[in-house]
Coordinates of C-alpha atoms and ligand atoms in Angstrom, one line a residue:
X13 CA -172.1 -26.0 -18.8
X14 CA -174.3 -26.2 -21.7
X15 CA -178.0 -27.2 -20.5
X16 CA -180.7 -28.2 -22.5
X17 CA -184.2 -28.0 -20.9
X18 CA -187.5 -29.7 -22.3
X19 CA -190.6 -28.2 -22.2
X20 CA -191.2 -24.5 -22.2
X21 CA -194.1 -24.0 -19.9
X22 CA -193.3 -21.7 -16.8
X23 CA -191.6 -24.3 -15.1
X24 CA -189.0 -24.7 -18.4
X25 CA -188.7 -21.2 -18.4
X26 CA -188.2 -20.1 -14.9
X27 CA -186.0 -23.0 -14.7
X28 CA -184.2 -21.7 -17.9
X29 CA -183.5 -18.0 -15.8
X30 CA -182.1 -19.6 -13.0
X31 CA -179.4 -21.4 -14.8
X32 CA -178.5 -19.0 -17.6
X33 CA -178.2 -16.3 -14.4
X34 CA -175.8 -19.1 -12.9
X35 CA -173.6 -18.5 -16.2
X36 CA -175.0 -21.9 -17.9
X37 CA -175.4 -22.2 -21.5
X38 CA -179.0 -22.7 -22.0
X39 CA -181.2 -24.1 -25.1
X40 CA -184.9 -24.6 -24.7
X41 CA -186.8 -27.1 -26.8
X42 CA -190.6 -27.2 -27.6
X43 CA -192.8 -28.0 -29.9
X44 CA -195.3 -25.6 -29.7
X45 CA -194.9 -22.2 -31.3
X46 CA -193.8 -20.1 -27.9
X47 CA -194.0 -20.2 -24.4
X48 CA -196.6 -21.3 -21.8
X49 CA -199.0 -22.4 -24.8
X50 CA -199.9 -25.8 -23.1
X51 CA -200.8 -25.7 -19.3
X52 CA -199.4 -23.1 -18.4
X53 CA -201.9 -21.2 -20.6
X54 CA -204.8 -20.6 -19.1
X55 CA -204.6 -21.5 -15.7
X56 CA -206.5 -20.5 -12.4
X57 CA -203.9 -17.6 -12.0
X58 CA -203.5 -18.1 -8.6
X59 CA -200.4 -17.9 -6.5
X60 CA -201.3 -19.9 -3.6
X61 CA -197.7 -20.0 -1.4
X62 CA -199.9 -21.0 1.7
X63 CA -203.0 -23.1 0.0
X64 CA -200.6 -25.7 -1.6
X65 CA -201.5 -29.2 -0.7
X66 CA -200.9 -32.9 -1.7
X67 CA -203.2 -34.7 -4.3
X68 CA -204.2 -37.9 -2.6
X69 CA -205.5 -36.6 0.5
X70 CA -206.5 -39.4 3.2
X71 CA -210.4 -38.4 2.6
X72 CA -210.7 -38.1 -1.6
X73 CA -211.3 -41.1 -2.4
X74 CA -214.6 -40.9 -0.3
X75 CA -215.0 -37.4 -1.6
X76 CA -214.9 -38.2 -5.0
X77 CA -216.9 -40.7 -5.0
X78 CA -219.6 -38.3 -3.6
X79 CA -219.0 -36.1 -6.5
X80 CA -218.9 -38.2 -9.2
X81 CA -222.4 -38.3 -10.1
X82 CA -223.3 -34.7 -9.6
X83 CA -223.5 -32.1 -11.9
X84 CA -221.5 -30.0 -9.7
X85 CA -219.1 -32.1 -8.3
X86 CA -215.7 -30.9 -9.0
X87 CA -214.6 -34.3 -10.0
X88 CA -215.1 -36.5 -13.0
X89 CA -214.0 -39.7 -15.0
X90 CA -215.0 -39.6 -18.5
X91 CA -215.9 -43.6 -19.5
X92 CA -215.0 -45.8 -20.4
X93 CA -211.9 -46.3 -17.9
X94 CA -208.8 -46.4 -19.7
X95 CA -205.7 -48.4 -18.0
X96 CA -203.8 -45.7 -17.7
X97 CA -206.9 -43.9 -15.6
X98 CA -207.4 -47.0 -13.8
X99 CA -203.6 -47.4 -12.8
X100 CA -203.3 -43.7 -11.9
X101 CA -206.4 -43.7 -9.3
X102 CA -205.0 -47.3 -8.3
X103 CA -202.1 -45.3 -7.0
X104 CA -203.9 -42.6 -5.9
X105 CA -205.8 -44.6 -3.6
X106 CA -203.1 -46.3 -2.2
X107 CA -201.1 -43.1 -1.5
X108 CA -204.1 -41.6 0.1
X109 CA -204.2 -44.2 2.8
X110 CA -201.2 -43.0 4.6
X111 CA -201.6 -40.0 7.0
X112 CA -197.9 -39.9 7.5
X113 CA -197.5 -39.2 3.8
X114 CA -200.1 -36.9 3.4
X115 CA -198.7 -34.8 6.0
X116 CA -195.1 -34.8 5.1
X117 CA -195.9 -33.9 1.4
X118 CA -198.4 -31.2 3.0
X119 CA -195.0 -29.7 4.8
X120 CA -192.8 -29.8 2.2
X121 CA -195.0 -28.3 -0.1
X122 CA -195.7 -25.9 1.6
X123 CA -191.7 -25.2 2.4
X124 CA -191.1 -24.8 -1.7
X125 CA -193.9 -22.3 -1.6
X126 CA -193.0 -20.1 0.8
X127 CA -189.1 -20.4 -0.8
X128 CA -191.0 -19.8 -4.4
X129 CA -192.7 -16.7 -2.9
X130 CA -189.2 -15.5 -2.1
X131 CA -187.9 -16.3 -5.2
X132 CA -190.7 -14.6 -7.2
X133 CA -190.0 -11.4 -5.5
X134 CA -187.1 -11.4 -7.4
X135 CA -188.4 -12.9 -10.4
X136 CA -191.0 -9.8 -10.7
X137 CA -188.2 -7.6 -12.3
X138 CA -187.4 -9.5 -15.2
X139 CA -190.4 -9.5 -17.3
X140 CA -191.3 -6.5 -19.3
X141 CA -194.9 -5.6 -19.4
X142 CA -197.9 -6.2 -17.1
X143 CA -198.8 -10.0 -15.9
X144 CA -201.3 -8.4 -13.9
X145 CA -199.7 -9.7 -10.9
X146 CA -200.3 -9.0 -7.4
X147 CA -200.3 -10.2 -4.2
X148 CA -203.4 -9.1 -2.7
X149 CA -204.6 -12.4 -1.1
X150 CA -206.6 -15.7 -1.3
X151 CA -210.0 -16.3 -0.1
X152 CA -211.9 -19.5 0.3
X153 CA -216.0 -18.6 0.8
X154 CA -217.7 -21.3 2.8
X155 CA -221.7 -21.8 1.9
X156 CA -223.1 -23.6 4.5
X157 CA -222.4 -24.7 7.9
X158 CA -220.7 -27.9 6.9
X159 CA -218.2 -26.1 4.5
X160 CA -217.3 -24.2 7.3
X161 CA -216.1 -26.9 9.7
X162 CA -214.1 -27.8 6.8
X163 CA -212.3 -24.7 6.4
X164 CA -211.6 -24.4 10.4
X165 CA -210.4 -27.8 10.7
X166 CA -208.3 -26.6 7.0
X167 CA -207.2 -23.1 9.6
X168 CA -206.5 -25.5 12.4
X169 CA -203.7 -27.3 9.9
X170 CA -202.0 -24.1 8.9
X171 CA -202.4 -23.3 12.3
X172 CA -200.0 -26.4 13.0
X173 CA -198.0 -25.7 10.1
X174 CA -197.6 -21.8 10.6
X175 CA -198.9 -20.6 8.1
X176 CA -200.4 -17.3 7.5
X177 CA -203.8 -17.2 7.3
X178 CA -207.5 -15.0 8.8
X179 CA -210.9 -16.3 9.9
X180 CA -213.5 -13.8 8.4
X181 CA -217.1 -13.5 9.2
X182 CA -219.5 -13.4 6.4
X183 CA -219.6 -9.5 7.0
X184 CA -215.9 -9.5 7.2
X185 CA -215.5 -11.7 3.8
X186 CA -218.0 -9.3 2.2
X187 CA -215.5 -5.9 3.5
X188 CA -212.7 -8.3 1.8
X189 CA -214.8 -8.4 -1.5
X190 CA -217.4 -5.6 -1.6
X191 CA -218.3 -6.9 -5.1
X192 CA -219.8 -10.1 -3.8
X193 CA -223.2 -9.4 -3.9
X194 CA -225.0 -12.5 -5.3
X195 CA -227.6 -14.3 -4.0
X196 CA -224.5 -17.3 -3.2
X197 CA -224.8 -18.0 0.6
X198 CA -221.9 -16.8 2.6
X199 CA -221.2 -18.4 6.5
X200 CA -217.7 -17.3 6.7
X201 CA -213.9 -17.1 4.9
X202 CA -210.4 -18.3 5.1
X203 CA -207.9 -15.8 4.0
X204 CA -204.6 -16.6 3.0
X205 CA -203.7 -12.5 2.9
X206 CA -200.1 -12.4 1.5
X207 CA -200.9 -15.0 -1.3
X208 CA -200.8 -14.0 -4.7
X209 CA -202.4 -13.7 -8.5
X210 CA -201.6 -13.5 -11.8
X211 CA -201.6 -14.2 -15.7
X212 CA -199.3 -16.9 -16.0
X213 CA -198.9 -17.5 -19.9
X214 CA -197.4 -13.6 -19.9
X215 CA -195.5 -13.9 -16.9
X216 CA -193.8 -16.9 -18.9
X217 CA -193.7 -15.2 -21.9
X218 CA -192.0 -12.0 -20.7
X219 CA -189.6 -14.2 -18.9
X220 CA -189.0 -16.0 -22.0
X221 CA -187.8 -12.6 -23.9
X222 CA -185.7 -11.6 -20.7
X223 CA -184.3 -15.4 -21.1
X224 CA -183.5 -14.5 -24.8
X225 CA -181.7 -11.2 -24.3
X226 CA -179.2 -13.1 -21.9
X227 CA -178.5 -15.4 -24.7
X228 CA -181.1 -18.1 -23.8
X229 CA -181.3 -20.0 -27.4
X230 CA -185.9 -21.2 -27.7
X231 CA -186.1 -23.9 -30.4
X232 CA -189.8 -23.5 -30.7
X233 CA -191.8 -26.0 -33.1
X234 CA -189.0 -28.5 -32.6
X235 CA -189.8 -31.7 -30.5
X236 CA -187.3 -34.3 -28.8
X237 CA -187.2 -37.5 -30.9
X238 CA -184.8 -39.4 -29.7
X239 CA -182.0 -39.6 -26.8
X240 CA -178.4 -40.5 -27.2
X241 CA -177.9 -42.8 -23.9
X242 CA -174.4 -43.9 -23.7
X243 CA -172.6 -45.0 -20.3
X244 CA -174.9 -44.1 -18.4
X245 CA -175.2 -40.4 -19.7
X246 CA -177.4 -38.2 -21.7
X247 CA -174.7 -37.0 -24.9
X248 CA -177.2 -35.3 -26.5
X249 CA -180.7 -35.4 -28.1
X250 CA -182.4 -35.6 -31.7
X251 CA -184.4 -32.9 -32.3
X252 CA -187.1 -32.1 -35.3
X253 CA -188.2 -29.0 -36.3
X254 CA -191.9 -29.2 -37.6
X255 CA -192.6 -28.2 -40.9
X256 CA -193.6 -24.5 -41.4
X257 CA -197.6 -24.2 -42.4
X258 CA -198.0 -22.2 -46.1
X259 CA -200.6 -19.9 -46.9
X260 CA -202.0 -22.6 -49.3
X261 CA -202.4 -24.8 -47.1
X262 CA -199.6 -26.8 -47.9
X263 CA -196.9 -27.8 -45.6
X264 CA -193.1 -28.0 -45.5
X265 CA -191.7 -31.3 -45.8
X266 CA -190.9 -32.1 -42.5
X267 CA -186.9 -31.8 -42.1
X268 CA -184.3 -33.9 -40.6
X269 CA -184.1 -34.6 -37.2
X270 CA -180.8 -32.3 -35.8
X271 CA -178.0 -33.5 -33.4
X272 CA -178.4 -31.5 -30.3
X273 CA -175.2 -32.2 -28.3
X274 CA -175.3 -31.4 -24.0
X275 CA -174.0 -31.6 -20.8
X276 CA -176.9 -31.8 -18.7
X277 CA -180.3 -32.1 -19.9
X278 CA -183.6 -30.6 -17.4
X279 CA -186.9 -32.3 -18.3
X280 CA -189.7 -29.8 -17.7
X281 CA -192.2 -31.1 -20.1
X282 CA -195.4 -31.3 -17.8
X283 CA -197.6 -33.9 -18.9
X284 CA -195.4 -35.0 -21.9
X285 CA -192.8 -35.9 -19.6
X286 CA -194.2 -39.4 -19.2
X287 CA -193.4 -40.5 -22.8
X288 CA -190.3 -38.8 -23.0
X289 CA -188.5 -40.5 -19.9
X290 CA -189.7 -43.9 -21.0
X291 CA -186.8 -44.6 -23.4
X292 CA -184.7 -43.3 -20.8
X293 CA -185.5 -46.2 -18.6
X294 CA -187.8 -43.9 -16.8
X295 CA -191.2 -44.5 -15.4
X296 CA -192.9 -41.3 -14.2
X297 CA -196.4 -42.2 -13.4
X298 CA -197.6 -38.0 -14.4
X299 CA -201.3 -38.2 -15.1
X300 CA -203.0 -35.5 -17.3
X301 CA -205.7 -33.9 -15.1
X302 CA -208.1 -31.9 -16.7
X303 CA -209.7 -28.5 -15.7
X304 CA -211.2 -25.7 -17.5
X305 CA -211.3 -22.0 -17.3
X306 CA -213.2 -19.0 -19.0
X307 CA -211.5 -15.6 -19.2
X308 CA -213.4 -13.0 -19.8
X309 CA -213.1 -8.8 -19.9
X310 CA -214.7 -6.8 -16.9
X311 CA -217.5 -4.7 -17.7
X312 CA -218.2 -3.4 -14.0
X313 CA -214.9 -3.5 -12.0
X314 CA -217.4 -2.8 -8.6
X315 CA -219.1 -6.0 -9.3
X316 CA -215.8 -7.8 -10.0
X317 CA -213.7 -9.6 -7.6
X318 CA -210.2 -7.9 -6.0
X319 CA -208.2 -11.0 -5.9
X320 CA -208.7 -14.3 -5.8
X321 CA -211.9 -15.9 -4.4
X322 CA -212.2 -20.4 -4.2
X323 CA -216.3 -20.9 -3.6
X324 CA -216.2 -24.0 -1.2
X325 CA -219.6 -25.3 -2.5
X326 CA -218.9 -24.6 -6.2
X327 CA -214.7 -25.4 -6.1
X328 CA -214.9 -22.7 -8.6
X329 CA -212.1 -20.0 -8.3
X330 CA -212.8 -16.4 -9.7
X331 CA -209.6 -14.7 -9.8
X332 CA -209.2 -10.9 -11.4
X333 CA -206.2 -10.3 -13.7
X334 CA -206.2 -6.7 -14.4
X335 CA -209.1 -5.8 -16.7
X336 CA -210.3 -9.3 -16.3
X337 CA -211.7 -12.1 -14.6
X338 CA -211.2 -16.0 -14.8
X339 CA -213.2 -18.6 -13.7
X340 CA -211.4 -21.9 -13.3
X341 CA -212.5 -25.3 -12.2
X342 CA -212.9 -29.6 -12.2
X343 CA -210.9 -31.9 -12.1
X344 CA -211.3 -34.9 -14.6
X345 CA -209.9 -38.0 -15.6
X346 CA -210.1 -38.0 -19.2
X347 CA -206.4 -39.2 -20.4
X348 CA -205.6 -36.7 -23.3
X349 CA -209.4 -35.5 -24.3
X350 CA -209.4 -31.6 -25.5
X351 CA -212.7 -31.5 -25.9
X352 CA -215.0 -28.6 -23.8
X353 CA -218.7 -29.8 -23.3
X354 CA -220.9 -26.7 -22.6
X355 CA -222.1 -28.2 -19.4
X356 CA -218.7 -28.0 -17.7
X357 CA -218.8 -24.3 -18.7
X358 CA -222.6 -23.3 -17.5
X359 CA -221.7 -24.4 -14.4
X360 CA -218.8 -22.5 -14.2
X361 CA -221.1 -19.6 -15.1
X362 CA -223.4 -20.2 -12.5
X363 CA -220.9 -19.9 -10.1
X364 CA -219.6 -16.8 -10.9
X365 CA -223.2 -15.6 -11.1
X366 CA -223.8 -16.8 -7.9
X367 CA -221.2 -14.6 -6.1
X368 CA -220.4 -11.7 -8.6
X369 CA -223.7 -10.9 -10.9
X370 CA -222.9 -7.8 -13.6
X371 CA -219.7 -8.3 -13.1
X372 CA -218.4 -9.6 -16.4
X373 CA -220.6 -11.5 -19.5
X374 CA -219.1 -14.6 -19.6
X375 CA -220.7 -15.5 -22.7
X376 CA -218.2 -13.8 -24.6
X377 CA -215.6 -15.5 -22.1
X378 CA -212.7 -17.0 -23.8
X379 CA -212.8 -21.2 -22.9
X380 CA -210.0 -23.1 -22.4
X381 CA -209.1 -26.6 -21.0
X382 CA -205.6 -27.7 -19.5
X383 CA -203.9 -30.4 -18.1
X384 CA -202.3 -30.8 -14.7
X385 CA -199.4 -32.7 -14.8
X386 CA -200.1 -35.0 -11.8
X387 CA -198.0 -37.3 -9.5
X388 CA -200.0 -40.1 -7.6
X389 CA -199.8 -38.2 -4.2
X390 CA -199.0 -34.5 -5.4
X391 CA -195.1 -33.5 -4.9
X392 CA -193.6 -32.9 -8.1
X393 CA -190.7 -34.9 -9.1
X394 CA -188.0 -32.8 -8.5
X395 CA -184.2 -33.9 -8.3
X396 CA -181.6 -35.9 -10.3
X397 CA -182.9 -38.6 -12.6
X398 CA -181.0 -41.8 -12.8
X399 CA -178.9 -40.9 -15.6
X400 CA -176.1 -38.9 -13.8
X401 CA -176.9 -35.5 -16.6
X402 CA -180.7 -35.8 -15.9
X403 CA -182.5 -33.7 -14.0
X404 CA -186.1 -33.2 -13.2
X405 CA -188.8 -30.4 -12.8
X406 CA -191.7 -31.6 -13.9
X407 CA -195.2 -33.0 -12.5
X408 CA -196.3 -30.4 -10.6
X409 CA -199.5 -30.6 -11.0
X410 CA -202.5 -27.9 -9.4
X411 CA -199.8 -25.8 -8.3
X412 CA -196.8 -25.5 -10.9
X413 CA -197.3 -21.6 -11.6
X414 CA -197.1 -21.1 -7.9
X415 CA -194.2 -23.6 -7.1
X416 CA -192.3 -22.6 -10.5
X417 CA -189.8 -19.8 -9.3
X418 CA -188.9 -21.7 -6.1
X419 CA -188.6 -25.2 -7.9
X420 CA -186.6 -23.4 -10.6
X421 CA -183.7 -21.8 -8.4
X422 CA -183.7 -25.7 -6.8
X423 CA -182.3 -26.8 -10.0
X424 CA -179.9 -24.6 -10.1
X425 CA -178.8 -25.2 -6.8
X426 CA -178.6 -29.1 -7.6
X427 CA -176.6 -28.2 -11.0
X428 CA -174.3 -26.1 -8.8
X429 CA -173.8 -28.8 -6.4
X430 CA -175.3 -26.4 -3.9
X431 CA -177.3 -27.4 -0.8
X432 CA -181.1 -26.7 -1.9
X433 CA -183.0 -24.9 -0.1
X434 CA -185.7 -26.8 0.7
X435 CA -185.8 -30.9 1.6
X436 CA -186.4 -32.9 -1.1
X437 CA -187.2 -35.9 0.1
X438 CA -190.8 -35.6 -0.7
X439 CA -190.1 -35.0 -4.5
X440 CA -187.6 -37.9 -4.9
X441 CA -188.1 -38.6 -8.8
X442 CA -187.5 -42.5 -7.8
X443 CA -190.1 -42.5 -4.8
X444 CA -192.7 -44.5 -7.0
X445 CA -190.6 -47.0 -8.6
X446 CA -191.5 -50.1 -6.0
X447 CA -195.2 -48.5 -5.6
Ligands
LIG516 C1 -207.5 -25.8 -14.9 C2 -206.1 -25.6 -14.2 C3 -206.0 -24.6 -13.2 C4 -204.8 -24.4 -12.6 N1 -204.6 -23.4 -11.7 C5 -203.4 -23.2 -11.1 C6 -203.2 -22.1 -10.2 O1 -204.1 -21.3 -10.0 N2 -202.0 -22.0 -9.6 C7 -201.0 -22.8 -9.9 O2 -199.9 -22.7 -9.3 N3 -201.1 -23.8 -10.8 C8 -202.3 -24.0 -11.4 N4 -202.5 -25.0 -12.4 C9 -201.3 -25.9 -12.6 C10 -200.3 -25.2 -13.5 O3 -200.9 -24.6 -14.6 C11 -199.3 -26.3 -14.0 O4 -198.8 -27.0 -12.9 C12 -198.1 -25.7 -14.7 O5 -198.6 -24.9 -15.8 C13 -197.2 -26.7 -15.3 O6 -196.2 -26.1 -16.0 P1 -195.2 -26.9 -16.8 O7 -194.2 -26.0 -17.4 O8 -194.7 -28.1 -16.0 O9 -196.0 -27.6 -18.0 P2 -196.6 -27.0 -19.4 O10 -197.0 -25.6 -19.2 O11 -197.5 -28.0 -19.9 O12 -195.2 -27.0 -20.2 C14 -194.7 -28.2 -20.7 C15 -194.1 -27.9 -22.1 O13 -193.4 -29.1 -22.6 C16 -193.6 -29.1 -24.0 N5 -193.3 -30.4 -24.6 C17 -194.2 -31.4 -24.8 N6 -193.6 -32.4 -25.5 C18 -192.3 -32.0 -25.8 C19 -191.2 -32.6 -26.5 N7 -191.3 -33.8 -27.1 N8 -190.1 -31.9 -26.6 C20 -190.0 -30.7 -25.9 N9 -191.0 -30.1 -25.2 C21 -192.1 -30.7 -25.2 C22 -195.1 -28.6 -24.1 O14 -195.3 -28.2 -25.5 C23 -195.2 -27.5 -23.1 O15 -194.9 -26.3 -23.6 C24 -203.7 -25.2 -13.0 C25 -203.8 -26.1 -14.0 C26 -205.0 -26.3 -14.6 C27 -205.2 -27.3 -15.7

């Protein structure tokens, strides 16, 4: 079947392996100039199979609120609200209020990462060249008394949901990370021990060139324009190539849009997804939620952290990736803003100061800011679209690296009228269209 697939962020491009290892035909569109360039960039790094868990959680309204005016509270809504903002929290808050939903989308997530975890084992082979992956562990560091009644009650739920997971004492988080040594207070630890790290954007792009030498065809710097809808069915797509940039500055004139003909389109576009569903007839209510990171190189790898470390009080995480380190945090409402005010990056400083001092100077860190592609509750929208040829993998939002191989051989298995592997219920791409 020929397959084209939109969007070539990890999830387009894991997606992209399955199928063409199915025997599919596969074309990848994007506009940017290679792979993993948008969220899938810079990203926390971590692969969290057992600390995946829904966005509107019955208390974050409450907890946001709390956070909203302080400096060091994770969350944030740049002003003035726009509409979309406003509809997106509207949502939000409404999904939060039911338990039932919260929990269900807790356990299904949870199934697609442990089936992704599965699937990355395989996945590992592909890519030439280090993604400084490993799977050495996740660590959540409580600072004070309250933060740890949080994280037992949070042990208490993966107790429930059988997950795999450690209660550490402060000496025994220190043992986990000898290279904690800031003044940052420490009352205990949860340890997720067989979760897993690494550098996404070269993950993606090794897969990428593994995806190419199977015969994978990557139209990069060439955008969707327009669908061609007919009975029912995608037939194909209009796609523009952007003009090349000269050395003098001047550019290309831009050229026609091309007829891409298909079988079967897959839409794993992240954030842009929104936009392009709408002339399908689709309304997918994906919210751009902003973070930022800083990545910077090692200088004492003593000092540095092992694996990944999430400081409760902070909701920083520090994750090592090889030779370096990178610091990741916030969550903000701020529709499509790329901007990186220097405040949101002291305090992600101070945070790393706070547990690992000398470990790395992150004023020479390299900043970046992201969007998550975010559903009202969490679950990605995952599944067939209404147009019989449309399938989707996209909105994945905090978790997307983690979730990518396991969503990924999903499509496939829905392609290949398979039974998937996991229950989908919870990802239904239609679930919001009466909320
Ligand atoms: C600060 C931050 C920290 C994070 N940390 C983690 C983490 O530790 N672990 C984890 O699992 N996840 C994490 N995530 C989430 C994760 O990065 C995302 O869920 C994931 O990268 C989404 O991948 P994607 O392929 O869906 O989207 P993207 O990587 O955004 O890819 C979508 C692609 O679609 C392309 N596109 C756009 N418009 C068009 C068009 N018209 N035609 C064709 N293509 C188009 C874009 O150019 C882009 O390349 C984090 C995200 C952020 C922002």
């Amino acid at each position: 079947m020929n397959v084209l697939i939109v969007g070539a962020g990890v999830v387009g491009v894991t997606t992209a392996w399955s199928l063409v290892q199915r025997g599919h035909r596969v074309t990848v569109v994007d506009p940017l100039e290679g792979a993993a360039l948008e969220t899938s960039r810079a990203n926390a790094g971590q692969r969290s199979y057992g600390y995946v868990y829904p966005w509107a959680a019955p208390d974050m309204v409450g907890k946001a609120l709390k956070g909203l005016f302080s400096k060091y509270g994770p969350f944030k809504i740049t002003t003035p609200w726009s509409p979309r903002t406003l509809q997106f929290l509207a949502m939000t808050a409404r999904c939060s209020l039911s338990h039932h939903r919260y929990n269900q989308s807790h356990a299904a997530l949870l199934e697609l990462a442990e089936y992704s975890r599965h699937c990355f084992q395989a996945l590992e082979e592909p890519p030439e060249g280090s993604f400084d992956g490993q799977h050495e562990g996740l660590m959540e560091v409580a600072n004070d008394q309250a933060a740890c009644t949080a994280l037992r009650q949070k042990a208490q739920v993966l107790d429930r949901l059988g997950v795999d997971h450690e209660w550490l004492s402060p000496e025994a988080v220190r043992q986990q990370e000898p290279g904690m040594q800031g003044p940052g207070p420490v009352t205990g630890g949860l340890r997720m021990p067989g979760d897993g790290t690494g550098d996404c954007h070269r993950f993606t792009q090794a897969l990428a060139r593994a995806c190419e030498s199977r015969g994978v065809e990557f139209q990069y710097r060439t955008a969707i324009k327009d669908w061609d809808l007919r009975d029912g069915r995608i037939r194909g797509a209009w796609v523009q190539r952007a003009p090349e940039e000269h050395r003098a500055g001047k550019k290309e004139a831009p050229s026609p849009a091309h007829y891409q003909e298909t079988d079967q389109v897959v839409l794993c576009a992240g954030c842009a997804s929104r936009d392009l569903a709408r002339p399908l007839g689709l309304s997918l209510p994906i919210y751009p939620v902003k973070g930022y990171s800083l990545t910077g190189t090692i200088d004492d790898p003593a000092k540095a952290p092992l694996s990944t470390v999430v400081d409760h009080g902070y909701k920083v995480a520090m994750t090592r990736l090889g030779n370096r380190v990178r610091v990741t945090g916030f969550v903000e409402l701020a529709d499509f803003n790329r901007g990186i005010p220097a405040r949101r990056l002291q305090v992600l400083r101070e945070a790393f100061t706070s547990r690992f001092p000398g470990a790395a100077d992150l004023g020479q860190a390299e900043p970046w800011t992201g969007f998550r592609p975010m559903t009202p509750d969490g679950p990605a929208l995952l599944g067939w679209g209404r147009q019989g040829n449309l399938l989707l993998n996209t909105g994945h939002g905090t978790f997307g690296w983690t979730l990518s191989a396991g969503s990924a051989e999903v499509i496939g298995q829905l392609l290949d009228e398979e039974t998937p592997a996991v229950d989908l219920a919870p990802f239904r791409p239609e679930r919001f269209d009466r909320a």
